[in-house]
Amino acid sequence: MHSDPFSDFLRLADAKPVVAGGFSAGGDWAIRFPKPEYLKFFALVKGRCVLMFEGERTPVYVEEGDVFLLSSTPSFVLASDCITEPVDAKALFSGSHNKTAVIGDGKDCIQLGGHVKLDPDSGKLLAQVLPTLIHVRASSQQAGVLSWLLEQLVREVSQPLPGFSVVSMQLTQLMFVQILREYLQTTTDLPCNWLKAVSDKRLQPALALMHNDPAQNWQLSELAKAAAMSRTSFAVYFKSIAGVAPLTYLTQWRMYLAGQSLRQSELSVSTLALQYGYASESAFSTAFKRINGVSPRNYRNLKMAELEDN
C-alpha cells in the first residue's frame, strides 16, 4: 500500500465527523448560529438558502445538494433571505434530544448539519490551515461522489436500520475527506503549508519517506532523489510549496508525533528521543522546545494538568 501523508495528518488530528442534527424550514426564516467550537458542516438536502457571516455584507447562496464546511468562522446566519430577523439557534434546538427543528411548515428547505471533533492539540494543525468556508456546489464537476454520499446519509438518517449509527459515522467521515479533496483539487491559490505539500504529487515520494520512517537520518540528497529532482531544485521547490525547508519539515513532523506520544503514552523522554531519530535526550529536548516552546517534560506535565482540570 502506498504511503499517504494526507491520511497521516488526518490521523494525527484525530478528525471525527459527527452528524449532529438538522432542520427543515418553510416560508420566511432565519437562524443565527454562534461561533462554532469545532469545524462545522452543512448539507442542503432540499431547497435553497443564503449563508451570511457576521461582519460580512455579501451573502453566499447555497443550492440544493451543496455541501459546505466552516472553519474558524464568526457567528453566522442561515436564512431564506437577507432581511428576515434570525432566531437564536440555541433556543431553537433546545429541548430537542436529536438536535432537529422545524421552522414554519418545514416544506421549503431541509438541511443536515454536524461538526468535526479534532484532537485539542494536534487538531490545530488542520484547523489553522483551512479557509473560513469550503463550499462544494452540487453543480460542480467534482461533486458526484459527495452527491452520492449525501443521498446515502439522508437515507440512513431518515430510515434508521440496524447498524445505522455506524454507517452514518462512516458516511460522514467519507464526506469530510471528500470535501477536503475537492478543496485541494480545485483551489489554485493554496497558501504554502503542509496541506499544500501533502497534495503535491511531485513531493509525495519524499514526504512518504519522512512519514514512513521519521527516525531515519534523511539527507537532502536522498529526499531529492525520491522526488526525481536535483538537491537545489528540490530544496527550492519544497520550500515554495510547504513554506519550510525539507529538513525543517522533517523536524516538525517528528515533533508533532512526539507531542502526541507525550500526551497519549507513558514512554520516557529518552525512549522517545531514540524513537524519533535523536542520539541523545538533550538533542531531542532542544528540538522539541524549539518547535513547541517548552521542554518535553514540561509539555507532558502541562497536558496532564489540563486533563485533570477537565
Coordinates of C-alpha atoms in Angstrom, one line a residue, residues 100 121 212:
T100 CA -33.6 18.7 15.0
D121 CA -3.6 19.9 20.3
N212 CA 7.1 6.2 7.0

